[in-house]
Coordinates of C-alpha atoms and ligand atoms in Angstrom, one line a residue:
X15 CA -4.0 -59.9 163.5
X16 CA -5.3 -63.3 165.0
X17 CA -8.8 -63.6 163.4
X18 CA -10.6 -66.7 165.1
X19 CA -14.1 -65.6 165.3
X20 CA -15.7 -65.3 168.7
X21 CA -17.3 -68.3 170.1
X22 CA -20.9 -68.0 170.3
X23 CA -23.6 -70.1 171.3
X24 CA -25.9 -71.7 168.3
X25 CA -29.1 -70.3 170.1
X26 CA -27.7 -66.8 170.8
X27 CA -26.1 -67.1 166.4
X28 CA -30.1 -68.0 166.1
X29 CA -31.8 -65.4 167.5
X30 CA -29.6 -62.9 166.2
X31 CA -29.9 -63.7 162.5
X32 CA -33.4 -63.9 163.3
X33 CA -33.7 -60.7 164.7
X34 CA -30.8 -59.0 161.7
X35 CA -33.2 -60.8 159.0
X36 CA -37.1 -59.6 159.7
X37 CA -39.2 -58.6 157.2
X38 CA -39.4 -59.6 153.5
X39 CA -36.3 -61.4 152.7
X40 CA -37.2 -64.0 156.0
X41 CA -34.2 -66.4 156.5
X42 CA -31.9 -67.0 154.4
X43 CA -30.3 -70.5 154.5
X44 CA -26.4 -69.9 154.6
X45 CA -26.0 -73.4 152.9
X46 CA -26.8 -72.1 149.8
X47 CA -23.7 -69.6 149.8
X48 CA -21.1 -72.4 151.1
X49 CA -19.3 -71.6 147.7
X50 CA -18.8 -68.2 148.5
X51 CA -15.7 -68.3 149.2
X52 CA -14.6 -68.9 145.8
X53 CA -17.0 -66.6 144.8
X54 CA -15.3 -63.2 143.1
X55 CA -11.4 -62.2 142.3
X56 CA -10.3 -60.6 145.7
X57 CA -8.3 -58.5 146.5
X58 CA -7.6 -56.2 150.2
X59 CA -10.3 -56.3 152.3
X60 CA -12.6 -58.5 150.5
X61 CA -9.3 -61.0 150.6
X62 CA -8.7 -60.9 154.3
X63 CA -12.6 -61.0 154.9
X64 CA -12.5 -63.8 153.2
X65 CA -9.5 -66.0 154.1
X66 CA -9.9 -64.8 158.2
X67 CA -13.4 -64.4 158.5
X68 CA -16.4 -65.9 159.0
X69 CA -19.6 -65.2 157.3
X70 CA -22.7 -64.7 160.0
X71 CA -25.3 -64.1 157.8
X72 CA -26.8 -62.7 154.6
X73 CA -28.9 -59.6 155.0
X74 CA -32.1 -59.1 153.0
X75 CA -33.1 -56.1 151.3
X76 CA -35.8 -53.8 152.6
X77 CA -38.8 -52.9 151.1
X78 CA -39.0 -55.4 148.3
X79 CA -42.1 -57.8 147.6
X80 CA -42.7 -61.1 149.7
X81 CA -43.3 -62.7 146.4
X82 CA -41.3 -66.7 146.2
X83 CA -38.5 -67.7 144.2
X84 CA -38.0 -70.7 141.7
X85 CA -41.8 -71.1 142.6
X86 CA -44.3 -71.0 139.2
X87 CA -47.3 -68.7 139.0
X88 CA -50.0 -67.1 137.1
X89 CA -50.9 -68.6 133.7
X90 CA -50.6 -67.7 129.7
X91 CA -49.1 -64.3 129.2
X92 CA -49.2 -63.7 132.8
X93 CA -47.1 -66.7 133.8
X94 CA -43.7 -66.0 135.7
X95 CA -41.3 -67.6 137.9
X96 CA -38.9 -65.5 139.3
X97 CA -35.4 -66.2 139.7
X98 CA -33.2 -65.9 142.5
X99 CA -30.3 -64.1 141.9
X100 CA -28.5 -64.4 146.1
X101 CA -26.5 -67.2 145.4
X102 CA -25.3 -66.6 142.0
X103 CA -21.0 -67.1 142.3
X104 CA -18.4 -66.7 139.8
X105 CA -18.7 -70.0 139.4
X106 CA -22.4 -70.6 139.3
X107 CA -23.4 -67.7 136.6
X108 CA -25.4 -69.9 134.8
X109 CA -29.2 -70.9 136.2
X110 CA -30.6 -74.2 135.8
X111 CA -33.6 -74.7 133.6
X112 CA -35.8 -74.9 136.5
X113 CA -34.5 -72.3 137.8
X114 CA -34.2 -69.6 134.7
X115 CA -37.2 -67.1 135.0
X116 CA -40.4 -67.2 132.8
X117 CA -42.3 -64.9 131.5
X118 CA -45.3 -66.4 129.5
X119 CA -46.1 -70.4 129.8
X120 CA -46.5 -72.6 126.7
X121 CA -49.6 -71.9 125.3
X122 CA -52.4 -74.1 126.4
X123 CA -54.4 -73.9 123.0
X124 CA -51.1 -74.5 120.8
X125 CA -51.5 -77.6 119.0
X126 CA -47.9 -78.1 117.6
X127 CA -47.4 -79.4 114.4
X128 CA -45.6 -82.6 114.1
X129 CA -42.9 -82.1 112.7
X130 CA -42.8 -78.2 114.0
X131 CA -41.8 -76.2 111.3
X132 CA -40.5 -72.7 110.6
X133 CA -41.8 -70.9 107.6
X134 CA -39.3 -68.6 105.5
X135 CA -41.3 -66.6 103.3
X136 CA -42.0 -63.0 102.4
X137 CA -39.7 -61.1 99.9
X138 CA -38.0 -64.1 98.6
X139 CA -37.8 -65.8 95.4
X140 CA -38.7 -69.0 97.0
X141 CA -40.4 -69.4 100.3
X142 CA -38.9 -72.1 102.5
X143 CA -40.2 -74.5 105.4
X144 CA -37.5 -76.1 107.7
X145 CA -38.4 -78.8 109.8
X146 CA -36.6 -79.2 113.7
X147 CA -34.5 -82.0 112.3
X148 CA -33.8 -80.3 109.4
X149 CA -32.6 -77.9 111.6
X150 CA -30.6 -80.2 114.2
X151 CA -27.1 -80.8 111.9
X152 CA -26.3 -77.2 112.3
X153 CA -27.0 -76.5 116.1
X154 CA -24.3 -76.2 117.9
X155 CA -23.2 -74.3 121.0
X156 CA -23.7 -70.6 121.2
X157 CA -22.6 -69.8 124.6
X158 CA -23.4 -68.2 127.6
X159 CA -26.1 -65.3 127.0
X160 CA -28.5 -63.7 129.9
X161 CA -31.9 -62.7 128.9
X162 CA -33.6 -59.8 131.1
X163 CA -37.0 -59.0 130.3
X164 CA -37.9 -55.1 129.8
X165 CA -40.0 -55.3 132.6
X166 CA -38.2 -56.5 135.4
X167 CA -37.7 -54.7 138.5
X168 CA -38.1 -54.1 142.3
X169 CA -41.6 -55.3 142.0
X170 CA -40.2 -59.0 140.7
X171 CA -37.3 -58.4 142.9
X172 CA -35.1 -58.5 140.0
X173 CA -35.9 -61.7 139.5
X174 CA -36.5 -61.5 135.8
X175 CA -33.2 -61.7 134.3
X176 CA -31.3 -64.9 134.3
X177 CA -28.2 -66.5 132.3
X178 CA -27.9 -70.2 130.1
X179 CA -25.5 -71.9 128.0
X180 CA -27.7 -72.2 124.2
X181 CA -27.1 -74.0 121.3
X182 CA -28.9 -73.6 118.1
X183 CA -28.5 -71.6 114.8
X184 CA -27.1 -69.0 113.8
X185 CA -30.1 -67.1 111.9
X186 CA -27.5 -65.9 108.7
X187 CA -27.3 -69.6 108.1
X188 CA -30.8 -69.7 107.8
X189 CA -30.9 -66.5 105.9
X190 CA -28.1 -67.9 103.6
X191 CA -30.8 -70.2 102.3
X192 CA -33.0 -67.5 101.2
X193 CA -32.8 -65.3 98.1
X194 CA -34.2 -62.0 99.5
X195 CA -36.0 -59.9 96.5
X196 CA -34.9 -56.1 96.3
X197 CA -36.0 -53.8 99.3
X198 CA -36.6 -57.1 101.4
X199 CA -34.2 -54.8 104.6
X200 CA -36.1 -56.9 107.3
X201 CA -37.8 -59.5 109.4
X202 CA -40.4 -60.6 110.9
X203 CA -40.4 -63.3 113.2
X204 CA -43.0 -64.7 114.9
X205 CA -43.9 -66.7 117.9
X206 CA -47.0 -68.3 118.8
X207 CA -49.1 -66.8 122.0
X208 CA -52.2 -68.5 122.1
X209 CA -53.7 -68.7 125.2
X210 CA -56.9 -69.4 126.5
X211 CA -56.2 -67.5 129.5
X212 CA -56.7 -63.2 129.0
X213 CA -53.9 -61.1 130.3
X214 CA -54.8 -58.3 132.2
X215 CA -51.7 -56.8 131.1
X216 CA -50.3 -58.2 128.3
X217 CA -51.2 -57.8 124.7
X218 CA -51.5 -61.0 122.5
X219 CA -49.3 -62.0 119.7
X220 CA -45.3 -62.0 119.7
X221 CA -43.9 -60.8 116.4
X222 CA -41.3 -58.2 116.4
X223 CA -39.4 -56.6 112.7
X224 CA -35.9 -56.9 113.1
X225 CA -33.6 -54.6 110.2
X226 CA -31.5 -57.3 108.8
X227 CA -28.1 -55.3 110.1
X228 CA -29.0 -55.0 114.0
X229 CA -29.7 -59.1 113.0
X230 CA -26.7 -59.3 112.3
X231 CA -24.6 -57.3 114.5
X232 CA -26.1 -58.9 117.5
X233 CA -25.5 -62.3 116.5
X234 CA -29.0 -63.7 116.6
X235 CA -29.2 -67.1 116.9
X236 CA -32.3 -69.9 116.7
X237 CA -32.0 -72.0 119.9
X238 CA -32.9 -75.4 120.1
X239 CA -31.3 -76.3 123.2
X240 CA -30.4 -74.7 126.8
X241 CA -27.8 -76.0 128.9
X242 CA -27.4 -78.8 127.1
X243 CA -31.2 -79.8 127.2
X244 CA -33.7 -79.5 124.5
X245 CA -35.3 -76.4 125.4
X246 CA -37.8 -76.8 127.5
X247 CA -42.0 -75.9 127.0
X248 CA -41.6 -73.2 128.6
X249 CA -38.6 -71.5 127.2
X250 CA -39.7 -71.7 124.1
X251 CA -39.5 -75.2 122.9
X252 CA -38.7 -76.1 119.7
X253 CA -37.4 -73.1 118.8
X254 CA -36.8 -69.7 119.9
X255 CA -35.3 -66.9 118.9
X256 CA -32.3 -65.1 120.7
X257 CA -31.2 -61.9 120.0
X258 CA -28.3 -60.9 122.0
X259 CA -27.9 -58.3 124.4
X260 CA -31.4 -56.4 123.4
X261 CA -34.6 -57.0 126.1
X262 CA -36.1 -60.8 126.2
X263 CA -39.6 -59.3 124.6
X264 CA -37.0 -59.4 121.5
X265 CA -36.2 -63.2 122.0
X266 CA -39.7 -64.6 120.6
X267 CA -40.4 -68.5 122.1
X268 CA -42.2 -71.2 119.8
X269 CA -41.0 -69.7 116.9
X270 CA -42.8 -70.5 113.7
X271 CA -42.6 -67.7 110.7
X272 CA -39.9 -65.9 109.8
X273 CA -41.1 -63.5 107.0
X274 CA -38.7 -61.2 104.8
X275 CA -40.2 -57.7 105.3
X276 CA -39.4 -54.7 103.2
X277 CA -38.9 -50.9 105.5
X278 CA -42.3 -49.6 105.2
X279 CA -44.0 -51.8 108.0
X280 CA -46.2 -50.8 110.7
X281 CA -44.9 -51.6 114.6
X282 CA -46.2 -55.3 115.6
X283 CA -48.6 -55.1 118.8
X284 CA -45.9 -56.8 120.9
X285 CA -42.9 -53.7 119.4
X286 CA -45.7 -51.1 120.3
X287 CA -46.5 -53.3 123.7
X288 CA -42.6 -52.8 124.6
X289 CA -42.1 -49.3 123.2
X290 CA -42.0 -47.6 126.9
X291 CA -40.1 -50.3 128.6
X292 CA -37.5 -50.6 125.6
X293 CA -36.6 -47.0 126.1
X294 CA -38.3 -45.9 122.7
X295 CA -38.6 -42.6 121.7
X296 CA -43.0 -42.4 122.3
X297 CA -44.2 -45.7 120.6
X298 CA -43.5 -45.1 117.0
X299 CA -46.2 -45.9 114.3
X300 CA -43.6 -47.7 111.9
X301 CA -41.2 -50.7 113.4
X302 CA -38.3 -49.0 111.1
X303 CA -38.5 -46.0 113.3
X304 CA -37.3 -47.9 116.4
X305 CA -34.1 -48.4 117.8
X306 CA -32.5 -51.1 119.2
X307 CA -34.1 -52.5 121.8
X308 CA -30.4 -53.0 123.8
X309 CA -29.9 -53.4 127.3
X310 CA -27.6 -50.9 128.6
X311 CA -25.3 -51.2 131.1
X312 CA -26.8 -51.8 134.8
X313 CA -25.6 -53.4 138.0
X314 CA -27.5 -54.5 141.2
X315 CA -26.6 -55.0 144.3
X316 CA -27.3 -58.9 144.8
X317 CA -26.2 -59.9 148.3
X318 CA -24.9 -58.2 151.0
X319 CA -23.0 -60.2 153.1
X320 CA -22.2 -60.0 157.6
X321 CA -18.7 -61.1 158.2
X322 CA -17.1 -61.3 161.5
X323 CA -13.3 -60.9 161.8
X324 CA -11.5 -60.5 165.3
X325 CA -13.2 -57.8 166.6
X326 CA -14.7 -56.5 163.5
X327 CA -18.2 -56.7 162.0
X328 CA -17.7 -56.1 158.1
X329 CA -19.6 -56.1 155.5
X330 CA -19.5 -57.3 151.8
X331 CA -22.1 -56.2 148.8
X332 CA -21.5 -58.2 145.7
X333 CA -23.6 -58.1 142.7
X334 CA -24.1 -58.3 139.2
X335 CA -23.1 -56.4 136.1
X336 CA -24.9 -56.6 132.4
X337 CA -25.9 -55.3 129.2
X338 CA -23.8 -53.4 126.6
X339 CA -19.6 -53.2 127.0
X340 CA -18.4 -50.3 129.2
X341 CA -15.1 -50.6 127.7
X342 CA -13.9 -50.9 130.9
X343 CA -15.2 -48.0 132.6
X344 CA -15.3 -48.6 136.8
X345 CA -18.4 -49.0 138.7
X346 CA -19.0 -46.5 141.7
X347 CA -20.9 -47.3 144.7
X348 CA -22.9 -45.5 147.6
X349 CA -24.3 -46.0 150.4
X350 CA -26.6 -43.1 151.1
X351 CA -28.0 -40.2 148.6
X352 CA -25.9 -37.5 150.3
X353 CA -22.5 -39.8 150.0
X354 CA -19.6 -39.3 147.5
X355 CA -19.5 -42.3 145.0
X356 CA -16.2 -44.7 145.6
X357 CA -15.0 -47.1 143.2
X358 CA -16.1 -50.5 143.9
X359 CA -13.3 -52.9 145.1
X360 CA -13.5 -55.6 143.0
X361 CA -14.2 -54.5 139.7
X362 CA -17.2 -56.8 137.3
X363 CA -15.1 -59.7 135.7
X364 CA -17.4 -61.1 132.9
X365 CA -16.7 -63.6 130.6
X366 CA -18.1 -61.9 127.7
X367 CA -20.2 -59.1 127.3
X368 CA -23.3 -61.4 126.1
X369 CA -23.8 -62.5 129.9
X370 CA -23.3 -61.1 133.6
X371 CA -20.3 -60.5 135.8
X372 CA -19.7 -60.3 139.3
X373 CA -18.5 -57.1 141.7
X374 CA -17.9 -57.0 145.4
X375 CA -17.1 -54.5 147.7
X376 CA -16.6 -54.3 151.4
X377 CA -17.9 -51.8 153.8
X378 CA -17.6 -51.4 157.7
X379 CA -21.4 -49.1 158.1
X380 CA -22.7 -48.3 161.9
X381 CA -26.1 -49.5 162.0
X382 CA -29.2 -47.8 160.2
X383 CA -30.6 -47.7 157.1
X384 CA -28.7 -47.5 153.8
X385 CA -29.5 -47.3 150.1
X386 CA -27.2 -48.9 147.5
X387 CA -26.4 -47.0 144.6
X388 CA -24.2 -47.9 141.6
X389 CA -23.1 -45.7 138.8
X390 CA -20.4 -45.8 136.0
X391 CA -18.4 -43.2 135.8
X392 CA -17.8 -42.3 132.5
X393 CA -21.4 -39.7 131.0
X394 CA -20.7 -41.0 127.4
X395 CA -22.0 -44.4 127.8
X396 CA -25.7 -44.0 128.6
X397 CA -27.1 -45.5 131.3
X398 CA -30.8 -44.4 131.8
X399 CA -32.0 -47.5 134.1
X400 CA -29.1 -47.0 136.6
X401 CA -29.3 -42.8 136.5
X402 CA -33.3 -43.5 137.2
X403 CA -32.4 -45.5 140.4
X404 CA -33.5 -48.4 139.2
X405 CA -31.8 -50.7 140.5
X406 CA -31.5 -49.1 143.8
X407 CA -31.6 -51.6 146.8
X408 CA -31.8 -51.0 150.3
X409 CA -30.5 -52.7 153.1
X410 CA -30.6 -52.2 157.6
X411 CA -27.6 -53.1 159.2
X412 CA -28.5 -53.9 162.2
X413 CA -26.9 -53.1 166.0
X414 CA -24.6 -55.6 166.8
Ligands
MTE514 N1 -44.1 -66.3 121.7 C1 -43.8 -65.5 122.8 N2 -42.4 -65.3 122.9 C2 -42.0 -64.5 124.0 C3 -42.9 -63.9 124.9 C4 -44.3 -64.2 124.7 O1 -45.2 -63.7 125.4 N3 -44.7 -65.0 123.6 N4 -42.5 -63.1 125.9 C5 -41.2 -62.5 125.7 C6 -40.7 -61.8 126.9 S1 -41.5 -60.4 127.3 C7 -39.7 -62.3 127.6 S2 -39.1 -61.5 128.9 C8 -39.0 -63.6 127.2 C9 -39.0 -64.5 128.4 O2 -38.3 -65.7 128.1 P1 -38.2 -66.9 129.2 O3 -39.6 -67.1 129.7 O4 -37.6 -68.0 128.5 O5 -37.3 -66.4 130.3 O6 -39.7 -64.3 126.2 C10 -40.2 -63.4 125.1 N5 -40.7 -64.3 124.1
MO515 MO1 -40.3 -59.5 129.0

């Protein structure tokens, strides 16, 4: 087949991306997808799309806030920025600092120590401080991790989940230091969160009891730097915690005490704050009676993409998959509630289950309304947020 794309005139392209894009998404500047092409594996479709075709447009999704990307607002506990997730590639997974979503600023009445330090105490023969510098000789890189907070969602447009490169510590070298006394099972750490500023929905103070095994088994780490920058203020800076793989309320910023704990302790207001949203059985009166506050596995939609080939208007959704391994279960798409599932083209590739992978899948709709669906198809691994429709996304193809 002979695939040049029709001619057509700039102002006629114009109006019809104009008219395809209305509503909450407004344009979308192509320039920031000229790496697309490079973008997933490919393979069928998706390959002849993309060696033959040319992309017209990216389409927004319906029904989703007007709120700005990349774009900071609100103060204290009820800072954000949200990131854009559209342009992410197979080679751009990771998000600048700027660019990496917030959730809480630096706290305006913090008045850091100098030098900051990091109290170990608690059930231990001998209580430690450790200075940042003290710290520095053993940071080194810790790789690519994605944090999602519990709470993100259509009504942040997703935009609360975002992947770095970190260095730091890992926290059993720190533990190594410490003699824990008997029944010492857990943690405490704590971050500061004082504001001047009252949340209207958000409960002051970020401590949260780890049991020294999940600590362990995730691979928590102290992070004193994000891709390759001292972390900044507002991620945290000096030191934050990160615990792989479990919900960002986990991964406490402007860490200071770190506090051997024995099993007998009562949930901190930020584990009782999280209960609902870290799929918690109720919110349990004792931290020991949680569970871990893991991110299962999801995927979302993140683009859908209008090609044109020959004759042929096609369509490509890529997005994103995260959160614990599948063990290489395949992703199932639909289109519309009533549909039969199909297995998604090109499967998620990630790097490592500690961060995000990419998926596409190509489609040729007539125009109308659709709602994206994912699913994995396997019913032993849990997936509550995807079942729930969570991460539904609809999209309008429009009459071309
Ligand atoms: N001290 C402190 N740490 C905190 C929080 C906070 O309010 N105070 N918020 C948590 C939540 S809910 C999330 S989602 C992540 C956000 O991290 P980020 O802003 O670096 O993306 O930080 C976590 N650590
Ligand atoms: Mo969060």
């Amino acid at each position: 087949m002979k695939n040049s794309p029709p001619k057509q005139s700039t102002s006629t392209r114009r109006a019809f991306l104009q008219q395809s894009m209305g509503g909450a998404g407004a344009l979308l500047g192509l320039g920031a997808f000229a790496d697309l092409w490079a973008s997933v594996p490919v393979a069928g479709a998706d390959h002849e799309i993309l060696r033959n075709g040319k992309l017209v447009s990216v389409l927004p999704f319906a029904a989703e806030p007007d709120l700005s990307f990349h774009t900071p607002v609100g103060s204290g506990l009820d800072a954000r920025l949200y990131s854009d997730l559209s342009p992410v590639t197979s080679r751009s997974t990771i998000m600048a600092n700027e660019k990496f979503y917030v959730r809480t600023g630096y706290p305006d009445q913090l008045d850091p120590p100098n030098p900051w330090v990091l109290r170990c105490d608690g059930l231990v023969a001998k209580p430690l401080t450790l200075t940042r510098d003290q710290l520095a000789p053993w940071v080194r890189d810790q790789g690519i991790h994605l944090l999602e907070c519990a709470g993100n969602g259509r009504q942040a447009r997703f935009g609360l989940i975002s992947a770095a490169r970190w260095s730091g510590v890992p926290l059993g070298e720190v533990l190594s230091r410490l003699e824990p006394r008997p029944g010492a099972v857990a943690l405490r750490l704590s971050g500061h969160d004082n504001h001047s500023q009252r949340s209207t929905s958000s409960t002051v103070g970020c401590d949260w009891i780890f049991p020294l095994a999940e600590l362990e088994k995730a691979g928590a780490f102290l992070a004193t730097h994000m891709n390759d920058q001292p972390l900044p203020k507002e991620h945290g800076f000096p030191i934050r915690l990160i615990m792989p793989g479990w919900y960002a309320c986990c991964s406490i910023k402007w860490l200071h005490h770190l506090e051997w704990v024995d099993s007998d302790q009562d949930a901190t207001s930020q584990m009782i704050e999280f209960a609902g949203r870290t799929h918690q059985d109720g919110t349990p009166k004792k931290a020991a009676d949680f569970r871990p506050a893991t991110i299962e596995p999801s995927a979302l939609p993140i683009r859908v993409e209008q090609w044109r080939l020959g004759e042929r208007w096609i369509y490509r959704v890529v997005g994103l998959l995260w959160g614990a391994p599948t063990g290489g279960r395949r992703l199932e798409i639909r289109f519309r509630p009533d549909d039969a599932f199909v297995t998604v083209e090109n499967q998620p590739e990630r790097a490592s289950p500690k961060t995000w992978g990419l998926w596409s899948h190509t489609w040729s709709p007539t125009p109308g309304r659709y709602l994206i669906q994912l699913r994995l198809d396997d019913p032993r691994i849990s997936t509550r947020r995807l079942e729930a429709g969570f991460f539904l996304r609809g999209v309008t193809i429009p009459a071309v």
